[in-house]
Amino acid sequence: MASDRETRRIEPGTVAYRVLSIRMIWFASAVIVVLGIAVAVWLVAAFGNGDAQERNQLEAIKTAGTVVVGTGGAAALLLAARRQRSAEIALKQKDLDQAAAARAHALQEQVADDTRLDATERRLTELYSKAVDQLGSDRLAVQLGGLYALERLGQNSPDQRQTIVNVLCAYLRMFSDSAADTRPTRDQHAVQQGRVRHAVGEVLAAHLRPEAPDSRFWPAVDLDLGGASLLDFDLSGCRVRSADFRATTFVGIARFEGTNFTDTVSFASAAFTAEADFTRAVFAQRPHFISVSFGSDAVFTSANFTSGFTFDDAVFLARSRFDSARFTLGAEVVSRSFEELPTELTRHLRALPTRVPYADIPAPAAGSVPLGVGVDRTPAVWRPAVDSHFVAFMGPESGKTTLVRTIIRGIVERYTPAEAAILLVDYRRSSLGYVATEHLLGYAISISQLTAMLEDVRESMQRRIPGPDVTQEQLRNRSWWYGPELYVIVDDAELVSRGDTDPFEPLREFLPQAKDVGLHLVVVRSTEGAAEALEHGALNTLADLEVPGIVGDGDFREGPLLGGVWPSALLPGRVTKVSRSGRELVQLAWSESDPLAARQPGTESGPVSG
């Protein structure tokens, strides 16, 4: 048969085996039988007589036959072995065929799995892309639908959770204008965005709380919210692996009560406009609060700092509370309470005193008007010879009039009436009779009085403008005019400048040349409406000149007023002093309301005498 001559192969590249055909087996058997019969007949015919010689020959033939039979048996054994080998080859081939079939089946299953995975990935990508597009919509319902679609996608796909958290964090980082967040607005789009931002924060917090029901907790999540403006941010009771809040502004109360940070966390250069609550918070790694600004109470009660802390250049504008907090420093095994920490570590974590009598202020440098004391208990001052003007924004009952009296007292104690003249604008008459010396040039309590006085001031300042005949030496020594320098001090300036009317308009042209004409404008007003007031009149010019000043208690929604400093909920007399050299937390001095007595020329009283 043709098939019997075919060569069967087990594997490509392996040895080929020829199979013995049935015809050949039958033919070989017949030949052997015929040959055996022929030999038997021949033996009987040749050696059948029975003599001894023939018997010997017959025995020899028997022996030869035995050998032949044995050879035949060997051949049969060889055949059996070949048959056994053929059977084993067949079994091996069957095993190989089954293995090949199994591989093919596994490949088919793999292809099916890949197809299902691709379909799943495409579906996830479509859902993800659609949800992100919805989140960027300009319709509130669509945005919220996209947000909750992303939340559901993360809940059903654990491997996508960090990506979804990154998307939500990126959305919050899109809003970095904290000043806009503090201003009341009727813009529907801004209101809508505020609602979505609140919802995003709630979704994040809901999945970061370990006690969240129905397996809603997402473990090992990292947050990147650096530079964002966060509205009423609440991570209380959450567990976060790492968090980046660098340069983040927290508008409204920031809640981190019981938050567990299992890895690194940074609040460097962050700003808290209202209370920051870190009660019972746990910091597994050293937290970084470098240059952070706490605009209101900073509460770290019972917080746990297991690897130390960094609060370098942190500013506490109100109270700081570390009672019952625990700290582990360096290689220490046992944590220590806040009260047990070395003074050099806690000095910059403690708040300023709530009352500083004027007489207790250390003597400042010559020519400096003391305002109060800083965190390191050194005097905070205004230097009129360096910065001609000064602006203060403070809330009601926070010490505006006391500040005015402190500045007046510093001027009176350092300069004679021939060196300094004071024009006091005091619509409330809070300092009536306070200046009982010849320093008082005028006392204005109404717009009519003030207008007439400022017109005289304008004419006087006009005469002091250097003309073309003034030499460089005169400019250097300011010797082309004689007389006292004029200090125009305004208390409750919000009562003086109303609407678009600015009675200080006659002075605006002289403000940039104040050092040449000997003019100093001191404006003390309420923080309410201050942001709008800074856009008009003399205050706008002072803002352009970047004059020094202070920002105290007030509504943070006013936005940044001086040097990016916001008003916040501060204690009476607690302010942030702003100058070209930076910011400083200050407790203003308390000055009595007793009238100032005249002093003899050449003498100085108050803190300078010490």
Coordinates of C-alpha atoms in Angstrom, one line a residue:
M1 CA 0.0 0.0 0.0
A2 CA 1.2 3.4 -0.8
S3 CA 0.5 4.5 2.7
D4 CA 2.8 1.9 4.0
R5 CA 5.7 3.5 2.2
E6 CA 5.0 6.9 3.6
T7 CA 7.3 8.3 6.1
R8 CA 5.6 9.4 9.4
R9 CA 7.3 12.2 11.3
I10 CA 6.8 13.0 14.9
E11 CA 8.1 16.5 15.0
P12 CA 9.6 18.7 12.3
G13 CA 13.4 18.2 12.2
T14 CA 13.2 14.8 14.0
V15 CA 14.2 11.2 12.8
A16 CA 11.9 9.5 10.3
Y17 CA 10.7 5.9 10.9
R18 CA 9.7 3.3 8.2
V19 CA 6.7 1.1 9.2
L20 CA 6.8 -2.7 8.3
S21 CA 3.8 -3.4 6.0
I22 CA 1.3 -6.4 6.5
R23 CA 2.2 -7.8 3.1
M24 CA 5.8 -8.0 3.9
I25 CA 5.1 -9.8 7.2
W26 CA 2.9 -12.5 5.5
F27 CA 5.5 -12.9 2.8
A28 CA 8.3 -13.5 5.2
S29 CA 6.2 -16.0 7.2
A30 CA 5.4 -18.1 4.1
V31 CA 9.0 -18.1 3.1
I32 CA 10.0 -19.4 6.5
V33 CA 7.3 -22.1 6.5
V34 CA 8.2 -23.3 3.0
L35 CA 11.9 -23.3 3.9
G36 CA 11.3 -25.2 7.1
I37 CA 9.3 -27.9 5.3
A38 CA 11.9 -28.2 2.5
V39 CA 14.7 -28.6 5.0
A40 CA 12.8 -31.2 7.0
V41 CA 12.1 -33.3 3.8
W42 CA 15.7 -33.1 2.8
L43 CA 16.9 -34.2 6.2
V44 CA 14.7 -37.2 6.2
A45 CA 15.7 -38.2 2.8
A46 CA 19.4 -37.7 3.3
F47 CA 19.9 -39.1 6.8
G48 CA 17.1 -41.4 7.4
N49 CA 19.0 -44.8 7.1
G50 CA 20.1 -44.9 10.8
D51 CA 23.8 -45.7 10.8
A52 CA 26.2 -44.0 13.3
Q53 CA 27.7 -41.6 10.9
E54 CA 24.4 -40.4 9.7
R55 CA 23.2 -40.1 13.2
N56 CA 26.2 -37.9 14.0
Q57 CA 25.5 -35.9 11.0
L58 CA 21.9 -35.6 12.0
E59 CA 22.9 -34.4 15.5
A60 CA 25.1 -31.8 13.9
I61 CA 22.2 -30.8 11.8
K62 CA 20.0 -30.7 14.8
T63 CA 22.5 -28.5 16.5
A64 CA 22.6 -26.3 13.5
G65 CA 18.8 -26.3 13.4
T66 CA 18.7 -25.3 17.0
V67 CA 21.0 -22.5 16.2
V68 CA 18.8 -21.6 13.3
V69 CA 15.7 -21.8 15.5
G70 CA 17.5 -19.7 18.1
T71 CA 18.4 -17.2 15.4
G72 CA 14.8 -17.2 14.4
G73 CA 13.7 -16.6 18.0
A74 CA 16.2 -13.8 18.1
A75 CA 14.7 -12.4 15.0
A76 CA 11.2 -12.8 16.5
L77 CA 12.4 -11.1 19.6
L78 CA 13.8 -8.3 17.4
L79 CA 10.5 -8.1 15.7
A80 CA 8.7 -7.9 19.1
A81 CA 11.1 -5.2 20.2
R82 CA 10.5 -3.3 17.0
R83 CA 6.8 -3.7 17.5
Q84 CA 7.1 -2.5 21.1
R85 CA 9.2 0.5 19.9
S86 CA 6.6 1.3 17.3
A87 CA 3.9 1.1 20.0
E88 CA 5.9 3.5 22.2
I89 CA 6.5 5.8 19.3
A90 CA 2.8 5.8 18.7
L91 CA 2.1 6.6 22.3
K92 CA 4.7 9.3 22.3
Q93 CA 3.2 10.7 19.1
K94 CA -0.2 10.6 20.8
D95 CA 1.2 12.5 23.8
L96 CA 2.8 15.0 21.5
D97 CA -0.5 15.4 19.6
Q98 CA -2.3 15.9 22.8
A99 CA 0.3 18.4 24.0
A100 CA -0.1 20.3 20.7
A101 CA -3.8 20.2 21.0
A102 CA -3.5 21.6 24.6
R103 CA -1.2 24.3 23.4
A104 CA -3.6 25.2 20.7
H105 CA -6.4 25.3 23.2
A106 CA -4.3 27.4 25.6
L107 CA -3.5 29.7 22.8
Q108 CA -7.2 30.0 21.9
E109 CA -8.0 30.8 25.5
Q110 CA -5.2 33.3 25.7
V111 CA -6.5 35.0 22.5
A112 CA -10.0 35.0 24.0
D113 CA -8.6 36.5 27.3
D114 CA -6.7 39.1 25.4
T115 CA -9.7 39.9 23.4
R116 CA -11.8 40.3 26.6
L117 CA -9.0 42.3 28.2
D118 CA -8.8 44.6 25.2
A119 CA -12.5 45.0 25.2
T120 CA -12.4 45.8 29.0
E121 CA -9.5 48.3 28.5
R122 CA -11.4 49.9 25.6
R123 CA -14.5 50.2 27.7
L124 CA -12.5 51.6 30.7
T125 CA -10.8 54.1 28.4
E126 CA -14.1 55.1 26.9
L127 CA -15.7 55.5 30.3
Y128 CA -12.7 57.4 31.7
S129 CA -12.4 59.7 28.7
K130 CA -16.2 60.4 28.8
A131 CA -16.1 61.1 32.5
V132 CA -13.1 63.5 32.2
D133 CA -14.8 65.3 29.4
Q134 CA -18.0 65.6 31.5
L135 CA -15.9 67.0 34.4
G136 CA -14.6 69.7 32.2
S137 CA -18.1 70.7 31.0
D138 CA -19.7 74.1 31.7
R139 CA -22.9 72.6 33.0
L140 CA -23.2 71.7 36.7
A141 CA -25.2 68.5 36.2
V142 CA -22.8 67.2 33.6
Q143 CA -19.8 68.0 35.7
L144 CA -21.2 66.2 38.8
G145 CA -22.2 63.3 36.5
G146 CA -18.6 63.0 35.3
L147 CA -17.2 63.2 38.9
Y148 CA -19.4 60.4 40.1
A149 CA -18.7 58.3 37.0
L150 CA -15.0 58.6 37.8
E151 CA -15.7 57.6 41.4
R152 CA -17.6 54.5 40.3
L153 CA -14.9 53.6 37.8
G154 CA -12.3 53.8 40.6
Q155 CA -14.5 51.8 43.0
N156 CA -14.9 49.0 40.4
S157 CA -11.3 49.1 39.1
P158 CA -8.8 49.2 42.0
D159 CA -5.8 49.5 39.6
Q160 CA -7.3 52.7 38.3
R161 CA -7.8 54.4 41.6
Q162 CA -4.5 56.4 41.8
T163 CA -5.0 57.6 38.3
I164 CA -8.5 58.8 39.1
V165 CA -7.2 60.5 42.3
N166 CA -4.5 62.2 40.2
V167 CA -7.2 63.5 37.8
L168 CA -9.3 64.9 40.7
C169 CA -6.2 66.5 42.2
A170 CA -5.3 68.0 38.8
Y171 CA -8.9 69.4 38.6
L172 CA -8.5 71.1 42.0
R173 CA -5.1 72.5 41.1
M174 CA -6.7 74.3 38.2
F175 CA -8.1 76.7 40.8
S176 CA -5.2 78.6 42.3
D177 CA -6.6 82.2 42.6
S178 CA -7.3 82.3 46.3
A179 CA -8.0 86.0 46.2
A180 CA -11.0 85.3 43.8
D181 CA -12.2 82.5 46.1
T182 CA -12.5 85.0 49.0
R183 CA -14.5 87.7 47.2
P184 CA -18.3 87.4 47.2
T185 CA -19.6 86.8 43.7
R186 CA -22.8 86.5 41.9
D187 CA -21.2 85.0 38.9
Q188 CA -23.1 81.7 38.4
H189 CA -20.1 80.0 36.7
A190 CA -17.9 80.8 39.7
V191 CA -20.6 79.5 42.1
Q192 CA -21.0 76.4 40.0
Q193 CA -17.3 75.7 40.1
G194 CA -17.3 76.2 43.8
R195 CA -19.9 73.5 44.2
V196 CA -18.0 71.1 42.0
R197 CA -14.8 71.7 43.9
H198 CA -16.5 71.0 47.2
A199 CA -17.9 67.8 45.7
V200 CA -14.5 66.7 44.5
G201 CA -13.1 67.2 48.0
E202 CA -16.0 65.2 49.5
V203 CA -15.4 62.3 47.0
L204 CA -11.7 62.2 47.9
A205 CA -12.3 62.2 51.6
A206 CA -15.1 59.6 51.4
H207 CA -12.6 57.0 49.9
L208 CA -9.7 57.9 52.1
R209 CA -11.4 57.0 55.4
P210 CA -10.6 53.5 56.6
E211 CA -13.9 53.0 58.2
A212 CA -15.8 53.8 55.0
P213 CA -18.6 51.2 54.4
D214 CA -18.9 48.7 51.6
S215 CA -15.2 48.5 50.8
R216 CA -15.2 52.1 49.7
F217 CA -11.7 52.8 51.3
W218 CA -8.9 53.2 48.8
P219 CA -5.6 52.4 50.5
A220 CA -2.1 53.7 49.6
V221 CA -3.3 56.8 47.8
D222 CA -1.0 59.8 47.1
L223 CA -2.3 63.4 47.0
D224 CA -0.7 66.2 44.9
L225 CA -2.5 69.5 45.6
G226 CA 0.5 71.8 45.6
G227 CA -0.4 75.4 44.6
A228 CA -4.2 74.8 44.7
S229 CA -6.8 77.0 46.4
L230 CA -8.9 74.6 48.5
L231 CA -12.3 75.5 49.8
D232 CA -13.2 74.3 53.3
F233 CA -10.9 71.3 52.8
D234 CA -11.8 68.4 55.1
L235 CA -9.6 65.3 55.4
S236 CA -10.5 64.4 58.9
G237 CA -10.3 60.7 59.8
C238 CA -8.5 59.9 56.5
R239 CA -5.5 57.8 55.8
V240 CA -3.1 59.1 53.1
R241 CA 0.2 57.7 52.0
S242 CA 1.9 60.9 50.9
A243 CA 0.6 64.4 50.4
D244 CA 1.9 67.5 48.7
F245 CA 0.3 70.8 49.9
R246 CA 3.2 73.1 49.0
A247 CA 2.1 76.6 48.4
T248 CA -1.5 75.6 48.8
T249 CA -4.0 78.1 50.1
F250 CA -6.7 76.7 52.4
V251 CA -9.7 79.1 52.1
G252 CA -12.0 78.5 55.1
I253 CA -11.5 76.1 57.9
A254 CA -9.0 73.3 57.1
R255 CA -9.8 70.0 58.9
F256 CA -7.2 67.3 59.4
E257 CA -8.5 65.9 62.6
G258 CA -7.3 62.4 63.1
T259 CA -5.7 62.2 59.7
N260 CA -3.0 59.6 59.4
F261 CA -0.1 60.5 57.0
T262 CA 1.8 57.2 56.5
D263 CA 4.5 58.7 54.3
T264 CA 5.9 62.1 53.6
V265 CA 3.7 65.2 53.8
S266 CA 4.7 68.9 53.0
F267 CA 2.8 72.1 53.8
A268 CA 5.8 74.3 52.9
S269 CA 4.7 77.9 52.1
A270 CA 1.1 76.9 52.5
A271 CA -1.4 79.5 53.8
F272 CA -4.3 78.8 56.1
T273 CA -6.8 81.7 56.0
A274 CA -8.9 80.3 58.9
E275 CA -8.5 77.7 61.6
A276 CA -6.3 74.7 60.9
D277 CA -7.3 71.7 62.9
F278 CA -4.7 68.9 63.2
T279 CA -6.1 67.4 66.4
R280 CA -4.9 63.8 66.8
A281 CA -3.2 63.9 63.4
V282 CA -0.4 61.3 63.0
F283 CA 2.7 62.1 61.0
A284 CA 4.7 58.9 60.3
Q285 CA 7.5 60.8 58.6
R286 CA 8.8 64.3 59.4
P287 CA 6.2 66.8 58.2
H288 CA 7.4 70.0 56.6
F289 CA 5.6 73.2 57.7
I290 CA 8.4 75.5 56.4
S291 CA 7.3 79.1 55.9
V292 CA 3.7 78.1 56.5
S293 CA 1.3 80.9 57.5
F294 CA -1.5 80.1 60.0
G295 CA -4.0 82.9 59.6
S296 CA -6.1 81.8 62.6
D297 CA -5.8 79.2 65.4
A298 CA -3.4 76.4 64.6
V299 CA -4.6 73.4 66.7
F300 CA -2.2 70.4 67.0
T301 CA -3.8 69.0 70.2
S302 CA -2.8 65.4 70.8
A303 CA -1.0 65.2 67.4
N304 CA 1.7 62.6 67.0
F305 CA 5.0 63.5 65.4
T306 CA 6.8 60.2 65.2
S307 CA 9.8 61.4 63.2
G308 CA 10.3 65.0 64.4
F309 CA 9.0 68.1 62.8
T310 CA 10.0 71.2 60.8
F311 CA 8.3 74.5 61.4
D312 CA 11.1 76.8 60.3
D313 CA 9.9 80.3 59.5
A314 CA 6.3 79.3 60.3
V315 CA 4.0 82.2 61.2
F316 CA 1.3 81.8 63.8
L317 CA -1.0 84.8 63.4
A318 CA -3.3 83.7 66.2
R319 CA -3.1 81.0 68.8
S320 CA -1.0 77.9 68.5
R321 CA -2.0 74.8 70.5
F322 CA 0.3 71.8 71.0
D323 CA -1.1 70.6 74.3
S324 CA -0.8 66.8 74.7
A325 CA 1.0 66.5 71.4
R326 CA 3.7 63.8 71.2
F327 CA 7.1 64.2 69.6
T328 CA 9.8 61.7 68.7
L329 CA 13.2 63.3 68.0
G330 CA 16.2 61.7 66.2
A331 CA 17.0 58.3 67.6
E332 CA 14.7 58.5 70.5
V333 CA 12.4 55.6 71.2
V334 CA 10.1 57.2 73.7
S335 CA 8.1 60.3 72.5
R336 CA 8.0 63.5 74.5
S337 CA 5.2 65.9 75.1
F338 CA 5.3 69.5 73.8
E339 CA 6.1 70.8 77.3
E340 CA 9.1 68.5 77.5
L341 CA 10.8 69.7 74.3
P342 CA 13.8 72.0 74.5
T343 CA 13.0 75.7 74.4
E344 CA 15.0 76.3 71.3
L345 CA 12.7 73.9 69.4
T346 CA 9.4 75.3 70.7
R347 CA 10.3 79.0 70.7
H348 CA 9.0 79.6 67.2
L349 CA 5.9 77.4 67.8
R350 CA 4.7 79.6 70.6
A351 CA 2.3 82.5 70.1
L352 CA 3.1 86.1 71.0
P353 CA 2.0 87.7 74.2
T354 CA -1.5 89.2 74.1
R355 CA -0.5 92.5 75.7
V356 CA 2.7 94.4 75.3
P357 CA 2.9 97.8 77.2
Y358 CA 4.7 100.5 75.3
A359 CA 7.3 101.0 78.0
D360 CA 8.3 97.3 77.8
I361 CA 9.4 97.5 74.2
P362 CA 13.2 97.2 73.9
A363 CA 14.9 100.3 72.6
P364 CA 14.9 100.4 68.8
A365 CA 17.5 102.0 66.6
A366 CA 17.6 105.7 66.3
G367 CA 15.1 107.2 64.0
S368 CA 12.7 104.2 64.3
V369 CA 9.2 104.5 65.5
P370 CA 8.3 101.4 67.7
L371 CA 5.1 99.6 66.9
G372 CA 5.3 96.5 69.0
V373 CA 7.3 93.3 69.3
G374 CA 8.0 90.4 67.0
V375 CA 8.1 86.7 67.7
D376 CA 11.7 86.9 68.9
R377 CA 10.7 89.8 71.2
T378 CA 12.7 92.3 69.2
P379 CA 11.0 95.7 68.5
A380 CA 8.9 95.9 65.3
V381 CA 9.4 99.5 64.0
W382 CA 8.5 101.9 61.2
R383 CA 11.5 103.9 59.9
P384 CA 10.1 107.2 58.4
A385 CA 13.5 108.2 57.0
V386 CA 13.6 105.0 54.9
D387 CA 9.9 104.4 54.2
S388 CA 8.1 107.7 54.1
H389 CA 4.5 106.3 54.4
F390 CA 2.7 103.6 56.4
V391 CA -0.6 101.8 55.9
A392 CA -2.5 99.7 58.4
F393 CA -5.6 97.6 57.8
M394 CA -7.3 96.3 61.0
G395 CA -10.7 95.1 62.1
P396 CA -13.1 96.7 64.5
E397 CA -12.0 96.7 68.2
S398 CA -8.6 95.4 67.2
G399 CA -6.5 98.4 68.2
K400 CA -6.5 100.9 65.3
T401 CA -6.7 103.9 67.6
T402 CA -4.1 102.4 69.9
L403 CA -1.8 102.1 66.9
V404 CA -2.4 105.7 66.0
R405 CA -1.4 106.8 69.5
T406 CA 1.7 104.6 69.5
I407 CA 2.9 106.1 66.2
I408 CA 2.2 109.7 67.4
R409 CA 4.0 108.9 70.7
G410 CA 7.0 107.6 68.8
I411 CA 7.2 110.7 66.7
V412 CA 6.7 113.1 69.6
E413 CA 9.4 111.3 71.7
R414 CA 12.0 111.3 68.9
Y415 CA 11.5 114.7 67.2
T416 CA 11.1 118.3 68.3
P417 CA 8.2 120.4 67.0
A418 CA 10.8 122.0 64.7
E419 CA 11.6 118.6 63.2
A420 CA 8.1 117.1 63.0
A421 CA 4.6 118.5 62.6
I422 CA 1.5 116.3 62.9
L423 CA -1.8 116.8 61.1
L424 CA -4.2 114.4 62.8
V425 CA -7.4 113.3 61.0
D426 CA -9.7 111.9 63.7
Y427 CA -13.4 111.9 62.7
R428 CA -14.4 109.9 65.8
R429 CA -12.4 112.2 68.1
S430 CA -10.8 109.1 69.7
S431 CA -7.5 110.9 70.2
L432 CA -9.0 114.3 71.1
G433 CA -6.5 116.0 73.4
Y434 CA -3.9 113.2 73.1
V435 CA -1.3 115.5 71.5
A436 CA -0.7 118.2 74.0
T437 CA 2.5 119.4 72.5
E438 CA 3.5 121.9 69.8
H439 CA 3.9 119.0 67.4
L440 CA 0.1 119.2 66.5
L441 CA -0.2 121.4 63.4
G442 CA -3.9 120.6 62.9
Y443 CA -6.7 118.4 64.1
A444 CA -9.4 117.6 61.5
I445 CA -12.8 116.1 62.5
S446 CA -14.8 117.0 59.3
I447 CA -14.4 117.0 55.6
S448 CA -14.6 120.8 55.5
Q449 CA -11.7 121.2 58.0
L450 CA -9.7 118.5 56.2
T451 CA -10.2 120.0 52.7
A452 CA -8.9 123.4 53.8
M453 CA -6.0 121.9 55.7
L454 CA -4.9 119.7 52.8
E455 CA -5.1 122.6 50.4
D456 CA -2.6 124.5 52.6
V457 CA -0.5 121.4 52.8
R458 CA -0.5 121.1 49.0
E459 CA 0.7 124.7 48.6
S460 CA 3.4 124.1 51.1
M461 CA 4.6 120.9 49.5
Q462 CA 4.5 122.6 46.1
R463 CA 7.0 125.2 47.4
R464 CA 9.3 122.3 48.5
I465 CA 9.5 120.7 45.0
P466 CA 13.1 121.1 43.9
G467 CA 13.4 123.7 41.1
P468 CA 15.9 123.8 38.2
D469 CA 18.3 125.9 40.2
V470 CA 18.7 123.2 43.0
T471 CA 22.2 121.7 42.9
Q472 CA 23.0 118.0 43.3
E473 CA 24.6 118.8 46.7
Q474 CA 21.4 120.4 47.9
L475 CA 19.4 117.4 46.6
R476 CA 21.8 115.1 48.5
N477 CA 21.4 117.1 51.7
R478 CA 17.9 118.3 51.1
S479 CA 18.9 121.7 52.0
W480 CA 16.9 123.8 49.6
W481 CA 14.0 124.2 52.0
Y482 CA 13.6 124.5 55.8
G483 CA 10.9 123.5 58.2
P484 CA 9.5 120.4 60.0
E485 CA 8.6 117.2 58.2
L486 CA 4.9 116.8 58.0
Y487 CA 3.1 113.7 59.3
V488 CA -0.5 113.4 58.1
I489 CA -2.0 110.7 60.3
V490 CA -5.5 109.4 59.5
D491 CA -7.5 107.3 61.9
D492 CA -10.6 105.4 60.7
A493 CA -9.8 106.4 57.1
E494 CA -12.9 104.5 55.8
L495 CA -15.0 107.4 57.3
V496 CA -12.9 110.0 55.5
S497 CA -12.8 108.5 52.0
R498 CA -16.2 107.4 50.9
G499 CA -17.2 106.2 47.4
D500 CA -15.2 107.9 44.6
T501 CA -14.4 110.9 46.7
D502 CA -10.9 111.0 48.0
P503 CA -10.0 114.1 50.1
F504 CA -6.3 113.2 50.0
E505 CA -6.2 113.7 46.2
P506 CA -4.2 117.0 46.7
L507 CA -1.4 114.9 48.2
R508 CA -1.2 112.2 45.5
E509 CA 1.3 114.0 43.3
F510 CA 3.7 114.4 46.2
L511 CA 3.6 110.8 47.5
P512 CA 6.3 109.5 45.2
Q513 CA 8.6 112.5 46.1
A514 CA 7.9 112.3 49.8
K515 CA 11.5 112.2 50.8
D516 CA 12.3 115.4 48.9
V517 CA 9.4 117.4 50.3
G518 CA 9.3 115.9 53.8
L519 CA 5.8 114.4 53.6
H520 CA 4.6 111.3 55.5
L521 CA 1.2 109.8 55.1
V522 CA 0.0 107.3 57.7
V523 CA -3.4 105.7 56.9
V524 CA -5.1 103.5 59.4
R525 CA -8.4 102.0 58.3
S526 CA -10.8 99.0 58.6
T527 CA -10.1 95.8 56.7
E528 CA -13.8 95.8 55.6
G529 CA -13.8 97.1 52.0
A530 CA -10.0 97.5 52.0
A531 CA -9.5 95.6 48.8
E532 CA -11.8 97.9 46.9
A533 CA -10.3 101.0 48.6
L534 CA -6.8 100.0 47.4
E535 CA -8.0 100.4 43.8
H536 CA -8.7 104.1 44.1
G537 CA -7.2 107.4 45.2
A538 CA -4.2 107.9 47.5
L539 CA -4.3 104.3 48.8
N540 CA -3.9 103.0 45.2
T541 CA -0.8 105.2 44.9
L542 CA 0.6 103.9 48.2
A543 CA 0.0 100.4 47.0
D544 CA 1.9 101.1 43.8
L545 CA 4.8 102.5 45.9
E546 CA 4.8 99.2 47.9
V547 CA 4.8 101.1 51.2
P548 CA 5.2 99.1 54.4
G549 CA 2.3 98.5 56.7
I550 CA 0.4 96.0 58.7
V551 CA -2.6 93.7 58.1
G552 CA -4.6 92.6 61.1
D553 CA -8.0 91.1 62.0
G554 CA -10.6 90.9 59.3
D555 CA -12.6 88.8 56.9
F556 CA -10.3 86.7 54.8
R557 CA -12.7 87.1 51.9
E558 CA -11.2 90.6 51.4
G559 CA -8.3 88.8 49.7
P560 CA -4.6 89.8 50.0
L561 CA -4.1 93.5 50.9
L562 CA -0.4 94.2 51.4
G563 CA 2.4 92.0 50.1
G564 CA 0.0 89.1 49.5
V565 CA -1.1 89.1 53.2
W566 CA -4.7 88.4 53.9
P567 CA -6.7 89.6 56.8
S568 CA -7.7 86.8 59.2
A569 CA -9.3 86.1 62.5
L570 CA -6.6 87.5 64.8
L571 CA -6.5 88.6 68.4
P572 CA -6.7 92.3 69.3
G573 CA -3.4 93.9 68.5
R574 CA -2.0 90.9 66.6
V575 CA -1.0 91.9 63.1
T576 CA 1.3 90.9 60.2
K577 CA 3.9 93.6 59.5
V578 CA 4.8 93.8 55.8
S579 CA 7.8 95.5 54.3
R580 CA 10.2 95.0 51.5
S581 CA 12.3 92.7 53.7
G582 CA 9.4 90.3 54.2
R583 CA 6.7 89.5 56.7
E584 CA 6.7 89.5 60.5
L585 CA 4.1 88.6 63.1
V586 CA 3.8 91.4 65.6
Q587 CA 1.9 92.2 68.8
L588 CA 1.2 95.9 68.8
A589 CA 2.2 97.9 71.8
W590 CA -0.5 99.2 74.2
S591 CA -0.4 102.9 74.7
E592 CA -2.3 104.7 77.4
S593 CA -4.7 107.4 76.4
D594 CA -3.2 110.0 78.7
P595 CA -2.2 113.2 76.8
L596 CA 1.4 113.3 75.7
A597 CA 3.6 115.8 77.6
A598 CA 6.0 118.1 76.0
R599 CA 9.7 117.1 76.2
Q600 CA 12.8 119.2 76.2
P601 CA 14.7 119.4 72.9
G602 CA 17.5 116.9 72.7
T603 CA 15.9 114.4 75.0
E604 CA 14.0 111.3 74.3
S605 CA 11.6 109.4 76.5
G606 CA 9.8 106.1 76.4
P607 CA 11.6 103.0 75.2
V608 CA 14.5 104.9 73.6
S609 CA 15.7 106.1 76.9
G610 CA 16.5 102.6 78.1

